[in-house]
PDB file of C-alpha atoms in Angstrom:
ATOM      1  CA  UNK B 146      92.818  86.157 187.572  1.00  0.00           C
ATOM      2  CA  UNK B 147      93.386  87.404 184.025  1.00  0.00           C
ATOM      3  CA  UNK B 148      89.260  86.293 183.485  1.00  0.00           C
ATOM      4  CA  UNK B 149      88.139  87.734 186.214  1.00  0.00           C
ATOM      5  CA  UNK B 150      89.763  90.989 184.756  1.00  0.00           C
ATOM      6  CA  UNK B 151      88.650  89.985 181.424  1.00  0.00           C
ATOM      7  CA  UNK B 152      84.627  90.151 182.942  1.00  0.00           C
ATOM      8  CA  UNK B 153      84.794  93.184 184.883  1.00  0.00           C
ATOM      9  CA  UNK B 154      86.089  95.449 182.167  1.00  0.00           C
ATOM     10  CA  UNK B 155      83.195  93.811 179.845  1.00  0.00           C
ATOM     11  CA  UNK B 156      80.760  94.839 182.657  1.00  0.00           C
ATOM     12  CA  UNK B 157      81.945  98.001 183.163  1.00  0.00           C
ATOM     13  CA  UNK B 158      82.315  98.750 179.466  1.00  0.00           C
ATOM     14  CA  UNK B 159      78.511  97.869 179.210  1.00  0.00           C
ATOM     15  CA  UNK B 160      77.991  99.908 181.927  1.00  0.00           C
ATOM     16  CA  UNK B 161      79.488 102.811 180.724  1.00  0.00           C
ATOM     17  CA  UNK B 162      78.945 102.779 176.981  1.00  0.00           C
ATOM     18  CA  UNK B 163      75.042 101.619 177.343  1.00  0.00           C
ATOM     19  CA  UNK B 164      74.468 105.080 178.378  1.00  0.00           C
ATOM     20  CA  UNK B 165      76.502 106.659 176.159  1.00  0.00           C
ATOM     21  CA  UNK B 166      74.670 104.200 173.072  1.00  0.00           C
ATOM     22  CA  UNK B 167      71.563 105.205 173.914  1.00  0.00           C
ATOM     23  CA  UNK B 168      72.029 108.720 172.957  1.00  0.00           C
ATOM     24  CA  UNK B 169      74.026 107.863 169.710  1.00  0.00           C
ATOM     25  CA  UNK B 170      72.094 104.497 168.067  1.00  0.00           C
ATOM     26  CA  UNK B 171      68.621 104.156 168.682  1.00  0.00           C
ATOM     27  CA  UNK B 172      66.935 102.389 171.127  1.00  0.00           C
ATOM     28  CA  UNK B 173      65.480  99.111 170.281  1.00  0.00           C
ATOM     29  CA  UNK B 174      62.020  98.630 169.806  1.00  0.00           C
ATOM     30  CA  UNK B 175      61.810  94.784 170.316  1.00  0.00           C
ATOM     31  CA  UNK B 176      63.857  92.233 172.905  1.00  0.00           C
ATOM     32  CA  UNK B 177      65.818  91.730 169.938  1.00  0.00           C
ATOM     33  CA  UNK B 178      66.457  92.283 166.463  1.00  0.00           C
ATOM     34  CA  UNK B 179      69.621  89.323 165.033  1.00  0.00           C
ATOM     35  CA  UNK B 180      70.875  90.717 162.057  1.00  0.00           C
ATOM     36  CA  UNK B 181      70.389  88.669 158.907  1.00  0.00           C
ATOM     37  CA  UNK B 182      72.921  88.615 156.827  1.00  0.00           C
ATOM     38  CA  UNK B 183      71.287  86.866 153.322  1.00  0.00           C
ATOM     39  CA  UNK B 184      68.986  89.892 153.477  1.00  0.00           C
ATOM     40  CA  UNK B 185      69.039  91.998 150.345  1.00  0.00           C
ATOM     41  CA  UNK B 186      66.985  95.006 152.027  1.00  0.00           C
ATOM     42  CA  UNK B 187      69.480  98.579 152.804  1.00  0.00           C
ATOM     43  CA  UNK B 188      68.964  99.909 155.858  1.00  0.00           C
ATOM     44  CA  UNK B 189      70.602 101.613 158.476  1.00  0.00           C
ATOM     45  CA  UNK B 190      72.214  98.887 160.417  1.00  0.00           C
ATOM     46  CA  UNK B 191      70.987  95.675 159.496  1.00  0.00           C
ATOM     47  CA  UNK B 192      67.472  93.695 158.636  1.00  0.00           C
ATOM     48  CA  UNK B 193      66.028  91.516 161.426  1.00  0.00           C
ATOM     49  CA  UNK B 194      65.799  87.928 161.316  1.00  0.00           C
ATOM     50  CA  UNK B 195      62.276  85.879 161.888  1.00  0.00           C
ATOM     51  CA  UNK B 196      62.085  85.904 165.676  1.00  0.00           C
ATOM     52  CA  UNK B 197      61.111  81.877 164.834  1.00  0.00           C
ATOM     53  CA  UNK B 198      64.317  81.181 163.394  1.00  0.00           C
ATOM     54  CA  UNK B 199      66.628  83.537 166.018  1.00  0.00           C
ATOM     55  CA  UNK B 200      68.791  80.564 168.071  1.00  0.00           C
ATOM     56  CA  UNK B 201      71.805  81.009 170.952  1.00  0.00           C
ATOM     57  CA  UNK B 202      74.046  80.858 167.945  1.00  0.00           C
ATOM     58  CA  UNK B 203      73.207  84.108 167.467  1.00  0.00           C
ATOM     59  CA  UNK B 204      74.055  85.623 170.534  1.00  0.00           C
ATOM     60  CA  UNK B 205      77.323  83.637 170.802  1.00  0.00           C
ATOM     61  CA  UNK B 206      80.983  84.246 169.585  1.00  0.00           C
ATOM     62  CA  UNK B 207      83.577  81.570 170.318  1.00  0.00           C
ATOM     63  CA  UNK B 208      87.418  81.605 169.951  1.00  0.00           C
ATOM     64  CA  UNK B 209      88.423  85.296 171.796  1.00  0.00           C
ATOM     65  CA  UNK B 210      90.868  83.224 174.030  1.00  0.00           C
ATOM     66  CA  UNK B 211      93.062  82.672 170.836  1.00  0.00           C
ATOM     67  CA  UNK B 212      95.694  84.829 170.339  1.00  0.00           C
ATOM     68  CA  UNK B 213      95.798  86.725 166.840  1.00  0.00           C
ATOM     69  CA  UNK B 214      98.737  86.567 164.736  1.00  0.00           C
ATOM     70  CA  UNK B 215     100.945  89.774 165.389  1.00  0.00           C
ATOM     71  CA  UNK B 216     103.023  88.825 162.388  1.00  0.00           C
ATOM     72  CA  UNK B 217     102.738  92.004 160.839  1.00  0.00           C
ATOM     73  CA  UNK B 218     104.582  95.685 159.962  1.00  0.00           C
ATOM     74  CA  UNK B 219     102.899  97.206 162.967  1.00  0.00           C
ATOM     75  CA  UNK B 220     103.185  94.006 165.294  1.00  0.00           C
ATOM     76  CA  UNK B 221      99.588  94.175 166.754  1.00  0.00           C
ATOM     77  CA  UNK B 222      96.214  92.028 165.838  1.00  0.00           C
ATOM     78  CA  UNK B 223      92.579  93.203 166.477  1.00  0.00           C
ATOM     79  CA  UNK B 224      90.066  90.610 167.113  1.00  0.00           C
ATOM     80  CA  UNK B 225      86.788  91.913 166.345  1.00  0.00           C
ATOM     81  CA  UNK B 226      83.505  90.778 168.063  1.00  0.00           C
ATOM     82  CA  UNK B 227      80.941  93.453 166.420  1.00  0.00           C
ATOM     83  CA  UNK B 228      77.374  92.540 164.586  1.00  0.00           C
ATOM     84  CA  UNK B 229      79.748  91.239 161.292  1.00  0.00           C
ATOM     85  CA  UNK B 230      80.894  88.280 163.549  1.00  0.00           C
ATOM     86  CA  UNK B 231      77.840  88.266 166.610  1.00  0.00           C
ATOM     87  CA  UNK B 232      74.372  88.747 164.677  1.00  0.00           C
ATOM     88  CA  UNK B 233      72.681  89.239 168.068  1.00  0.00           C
ATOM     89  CA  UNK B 234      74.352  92.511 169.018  1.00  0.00           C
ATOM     90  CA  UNK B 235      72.330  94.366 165.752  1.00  0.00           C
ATOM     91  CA  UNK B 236      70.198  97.584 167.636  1.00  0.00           C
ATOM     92  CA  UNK B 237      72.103  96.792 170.614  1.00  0.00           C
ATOM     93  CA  UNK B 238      75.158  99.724 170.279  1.00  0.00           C
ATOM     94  CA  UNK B 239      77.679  97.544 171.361  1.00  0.00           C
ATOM     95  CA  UNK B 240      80.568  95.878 170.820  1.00  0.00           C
ATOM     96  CA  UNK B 241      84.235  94.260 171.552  1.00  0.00           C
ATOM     97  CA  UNK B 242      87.303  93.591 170.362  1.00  0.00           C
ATOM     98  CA  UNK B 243      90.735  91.530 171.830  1.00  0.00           C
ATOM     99  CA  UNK B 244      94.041  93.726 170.518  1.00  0.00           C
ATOM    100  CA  UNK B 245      96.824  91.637 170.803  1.00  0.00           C
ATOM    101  CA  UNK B 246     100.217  93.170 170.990  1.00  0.00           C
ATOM    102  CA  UNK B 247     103.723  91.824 169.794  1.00  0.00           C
ATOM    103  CA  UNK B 248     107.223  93.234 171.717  1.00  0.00           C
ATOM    104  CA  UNK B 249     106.769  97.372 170.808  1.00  0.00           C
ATOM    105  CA  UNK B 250     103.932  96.435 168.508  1.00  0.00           C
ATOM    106  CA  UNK B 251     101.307  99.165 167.628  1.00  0.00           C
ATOM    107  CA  UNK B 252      97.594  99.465 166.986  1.00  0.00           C
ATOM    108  CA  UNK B 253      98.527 102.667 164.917  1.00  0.00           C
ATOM    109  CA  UNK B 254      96.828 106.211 164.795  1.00  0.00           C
ATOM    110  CA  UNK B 255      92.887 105.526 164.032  1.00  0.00           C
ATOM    111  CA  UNK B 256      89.750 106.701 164.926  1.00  0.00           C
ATOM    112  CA  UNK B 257      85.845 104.878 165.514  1.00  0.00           C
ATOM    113  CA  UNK B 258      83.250 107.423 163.666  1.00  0.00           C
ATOM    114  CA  UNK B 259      80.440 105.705 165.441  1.00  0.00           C
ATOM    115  CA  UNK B 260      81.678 104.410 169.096  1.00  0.00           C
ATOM    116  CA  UNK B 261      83.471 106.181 172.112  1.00  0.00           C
ATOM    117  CA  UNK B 262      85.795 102.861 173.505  1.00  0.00           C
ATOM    118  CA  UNK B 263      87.231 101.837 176.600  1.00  0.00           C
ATOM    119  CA  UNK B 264      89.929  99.886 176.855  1.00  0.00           C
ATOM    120  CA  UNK B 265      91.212  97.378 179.852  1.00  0.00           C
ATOM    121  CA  UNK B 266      94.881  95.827 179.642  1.00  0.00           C
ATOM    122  CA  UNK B 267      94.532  91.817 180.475  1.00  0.00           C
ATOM    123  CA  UNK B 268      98.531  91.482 179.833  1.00  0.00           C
ATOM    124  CA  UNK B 269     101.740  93.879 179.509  1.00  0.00           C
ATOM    125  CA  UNK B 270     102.085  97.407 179.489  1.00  0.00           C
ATOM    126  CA  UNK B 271     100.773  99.700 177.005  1.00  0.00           C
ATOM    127  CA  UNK B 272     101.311 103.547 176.042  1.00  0.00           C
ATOM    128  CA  UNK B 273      98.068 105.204 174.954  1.00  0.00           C
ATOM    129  CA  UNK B 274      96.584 108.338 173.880  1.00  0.00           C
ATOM    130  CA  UNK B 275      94.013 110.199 172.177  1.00  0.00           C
ATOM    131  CA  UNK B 276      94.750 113.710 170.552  1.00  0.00           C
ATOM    132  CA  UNK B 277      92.187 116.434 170.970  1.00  0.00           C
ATOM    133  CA  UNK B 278      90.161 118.101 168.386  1.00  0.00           C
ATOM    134  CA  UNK B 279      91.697 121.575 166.645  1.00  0.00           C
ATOM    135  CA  UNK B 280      92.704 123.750 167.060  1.00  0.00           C
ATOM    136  CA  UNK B 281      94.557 122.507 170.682  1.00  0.00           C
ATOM    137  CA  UNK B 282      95.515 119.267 169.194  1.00  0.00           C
ATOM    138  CA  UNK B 283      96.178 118.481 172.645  1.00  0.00           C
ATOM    139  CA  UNK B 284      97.987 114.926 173.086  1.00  0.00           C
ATOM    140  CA  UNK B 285      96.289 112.871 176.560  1.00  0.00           C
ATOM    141  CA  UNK B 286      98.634 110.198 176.924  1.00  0.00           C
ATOM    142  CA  UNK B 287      99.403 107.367 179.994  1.00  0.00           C
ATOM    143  CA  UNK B 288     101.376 104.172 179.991  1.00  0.00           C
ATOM    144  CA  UNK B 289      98.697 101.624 181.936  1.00  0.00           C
ATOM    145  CA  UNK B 290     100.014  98.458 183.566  1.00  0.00           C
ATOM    146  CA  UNK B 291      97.706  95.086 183.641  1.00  0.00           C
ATOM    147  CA  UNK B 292      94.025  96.005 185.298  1.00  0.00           C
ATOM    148  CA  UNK B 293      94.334  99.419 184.376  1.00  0.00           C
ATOM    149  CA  UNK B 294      91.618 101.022 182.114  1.00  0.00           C
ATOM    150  CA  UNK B 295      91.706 103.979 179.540  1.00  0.00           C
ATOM    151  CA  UNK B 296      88.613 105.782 177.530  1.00  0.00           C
ATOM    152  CA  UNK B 297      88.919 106.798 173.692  1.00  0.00           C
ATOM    153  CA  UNK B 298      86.286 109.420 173.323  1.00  0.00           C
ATOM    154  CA  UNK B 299      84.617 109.212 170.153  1.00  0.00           C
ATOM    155  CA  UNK B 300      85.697 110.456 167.160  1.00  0.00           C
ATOM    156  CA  UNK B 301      89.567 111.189 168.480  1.00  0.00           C
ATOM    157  CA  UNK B 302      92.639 110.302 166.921  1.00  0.00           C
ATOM    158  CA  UNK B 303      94.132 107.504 169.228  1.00  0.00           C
ATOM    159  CA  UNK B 304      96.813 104.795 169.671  1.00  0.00           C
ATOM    160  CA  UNK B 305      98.491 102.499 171.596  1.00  0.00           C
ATOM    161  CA  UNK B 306     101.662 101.174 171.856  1.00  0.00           C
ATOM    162  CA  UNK B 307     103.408  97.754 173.578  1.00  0.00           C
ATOM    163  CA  UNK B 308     106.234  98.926 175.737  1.00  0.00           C
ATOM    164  CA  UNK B 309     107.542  95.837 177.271  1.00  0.00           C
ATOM    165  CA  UNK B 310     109.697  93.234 175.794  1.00  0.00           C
ATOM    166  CA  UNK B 311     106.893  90.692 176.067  1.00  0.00           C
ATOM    167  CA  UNK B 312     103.680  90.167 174.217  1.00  0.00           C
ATOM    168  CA  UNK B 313     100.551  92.221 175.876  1.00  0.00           C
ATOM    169  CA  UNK B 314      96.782  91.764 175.518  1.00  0.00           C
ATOM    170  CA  UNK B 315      94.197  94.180 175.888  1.00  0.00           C
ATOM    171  CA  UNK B 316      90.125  94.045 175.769  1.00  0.00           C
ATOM    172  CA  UNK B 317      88.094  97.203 174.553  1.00  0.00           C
ATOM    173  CA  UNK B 318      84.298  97.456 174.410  1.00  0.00           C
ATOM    174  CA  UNK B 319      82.636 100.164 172.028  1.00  0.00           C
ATOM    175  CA  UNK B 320      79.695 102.006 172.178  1.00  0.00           C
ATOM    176  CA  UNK B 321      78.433 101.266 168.615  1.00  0.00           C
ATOM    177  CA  UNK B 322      77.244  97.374 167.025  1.00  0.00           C
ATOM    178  CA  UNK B 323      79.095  98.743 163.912  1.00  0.00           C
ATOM    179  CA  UNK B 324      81.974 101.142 165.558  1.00  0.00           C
ATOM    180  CA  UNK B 325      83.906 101.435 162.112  1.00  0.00           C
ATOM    181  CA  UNK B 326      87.536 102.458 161.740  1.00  0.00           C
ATOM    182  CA  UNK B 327      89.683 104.648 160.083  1.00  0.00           C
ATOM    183  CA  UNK B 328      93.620 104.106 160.404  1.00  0.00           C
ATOM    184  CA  UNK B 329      94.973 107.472 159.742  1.00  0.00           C
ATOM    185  CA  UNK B 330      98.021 106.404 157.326  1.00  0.00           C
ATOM    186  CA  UNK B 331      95.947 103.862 155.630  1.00  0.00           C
ATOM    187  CA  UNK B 332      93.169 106.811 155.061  1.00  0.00           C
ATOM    188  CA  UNK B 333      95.913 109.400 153.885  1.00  0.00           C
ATOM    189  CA  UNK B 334      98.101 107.482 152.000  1.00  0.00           C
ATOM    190  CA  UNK B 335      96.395 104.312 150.924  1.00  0.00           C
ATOM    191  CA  UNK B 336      92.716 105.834 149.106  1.00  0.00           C
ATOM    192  CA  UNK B 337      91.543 104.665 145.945  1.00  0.00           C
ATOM    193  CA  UNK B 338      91.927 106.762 143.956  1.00  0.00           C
ATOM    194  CA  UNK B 339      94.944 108.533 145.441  1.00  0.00           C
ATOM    195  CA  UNK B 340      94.683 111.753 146.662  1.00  0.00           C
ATOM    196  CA  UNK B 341      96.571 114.511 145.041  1.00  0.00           C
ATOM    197  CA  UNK B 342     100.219 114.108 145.907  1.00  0.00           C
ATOM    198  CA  UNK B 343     100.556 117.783 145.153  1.00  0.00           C
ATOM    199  CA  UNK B 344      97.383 117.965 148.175  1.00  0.00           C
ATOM    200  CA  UNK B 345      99.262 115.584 150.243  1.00  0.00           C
ATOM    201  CA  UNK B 346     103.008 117.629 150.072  1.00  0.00           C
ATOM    202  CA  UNK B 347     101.403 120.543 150.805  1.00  0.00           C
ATOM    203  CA  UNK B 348      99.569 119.699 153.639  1.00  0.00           C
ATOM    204  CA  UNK B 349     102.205 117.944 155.049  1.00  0.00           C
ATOM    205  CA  UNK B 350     104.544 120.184 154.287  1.00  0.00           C
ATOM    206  CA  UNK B 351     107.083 117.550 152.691  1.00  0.00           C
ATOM    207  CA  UNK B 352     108.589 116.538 148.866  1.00  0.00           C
ATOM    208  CA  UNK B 353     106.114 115.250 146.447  1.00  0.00           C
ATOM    209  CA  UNK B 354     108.471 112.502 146.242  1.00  0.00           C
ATOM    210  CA  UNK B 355     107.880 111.478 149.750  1.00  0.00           C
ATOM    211  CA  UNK B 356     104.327 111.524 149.031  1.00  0.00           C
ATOM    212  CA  UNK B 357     104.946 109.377 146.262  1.00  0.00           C
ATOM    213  CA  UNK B 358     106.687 106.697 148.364  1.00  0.00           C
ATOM    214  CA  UNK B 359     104.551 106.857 151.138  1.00  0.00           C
ATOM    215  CA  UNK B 360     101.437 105.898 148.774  1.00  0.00           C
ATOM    216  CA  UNK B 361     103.336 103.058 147.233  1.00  0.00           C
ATOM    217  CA  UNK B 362     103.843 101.777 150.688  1.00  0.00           C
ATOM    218  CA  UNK B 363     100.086 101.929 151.902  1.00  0.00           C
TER     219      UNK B 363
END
């Protein structure tokens, strides 16, 4: 059962976010274009591979059945499956990742520059939400149950949250071959070089010192 769930948020996540790709990454120009990752050549995304040399190794990923290791302050694990780890998906504008969840882990506050993402739960419950844009700053949230299925548009501020006592499992497809992330405290606190702490108090509206503490903890 859990597979079957497993292939028909993938389809419906390709569905969905093809669309949605098409108007963000451009179109490619070729039935395919691997990525190759010895090349020396900047561009934006990555250089092409000699169609003679392009095999089904490059269009495969192996090992997303595994669970990842949730041993960890926030109690969570993202799996990645985007062109870094699947050459093949380079021009496509999409990709995937497994979240696994500990008891009341968290995949903390974070945003995808690049990719809108939609997200199926395979096991557990989770609490999710996306905040909206200023000046509403609106908060969308839902607790899903196993099957359900929740969109991140792109660009928002989201989360999600275990909230049963057992380990859950979610599935997410992306709308980008290179989605990036940004995990808000990591971003704030954790730069290099450290933003101002006098930058920081003030826009937070807290003691330098707690500034101070909270960058030597990120």
């Amino acid at each position: 059962m859990a597979n079957n769930i497993v292939l028909l948020s993938l389809l419906l996540g390709a569905l969905c976010l093809g669309f949605l790709a098409s108007a963000l990454e451009p179109s490619p120009l070729q039935d395919f274009c691997v990525a190759d990752a010895t090349a020396s050549a900047r561009v934006n995304g990555q250089v092409c591979k000699s169609p003679g040399s392009v095999g089904a190794n490059d269009f495969s990923f192996s090992g997303l059945h595994i669970p990842g290791n949730t041993s960890n302050p926030n109690g969570s694990r993202v799996t990645a499956v985007t062109v870094a780890q699947l050459p093949g998906l380079n021009t496509l504008g999409i990709s995937m990742v497994r979240i696994d969840y500990a008891a009341w882990g968290i995949n903390p506050p974070h945003t995808h520059p690049r990719a809108t993402e939609i997200l199926t739960v395979i096991e557990g419950s989770l609490e999710v939400g996306f905040v909206t844009s200023n000046p509403d700053n609106r908060l969308i949230t839902k607790t899903l149950q196993k099957g359900d299925v929740f969109v991140f548009p792109i660009g928002l501020v989201h989360f999600q949250r275990n909230v049963g006592t057992k380990n859950a499992v979610a599935i997410a497809a992306l709308s980008s071959q290179n989605p990036g992330v940004i995990t808000i405290a990591n971003a704030v606190f954790g730069s290099k070089p450290d933003i101002s702490s006098d930058v920081l108090a003030k826009a937070f509206q807290i003691e330098q010192s707690v500034v101070y503490h909270l960058q030597a903890t990120f």
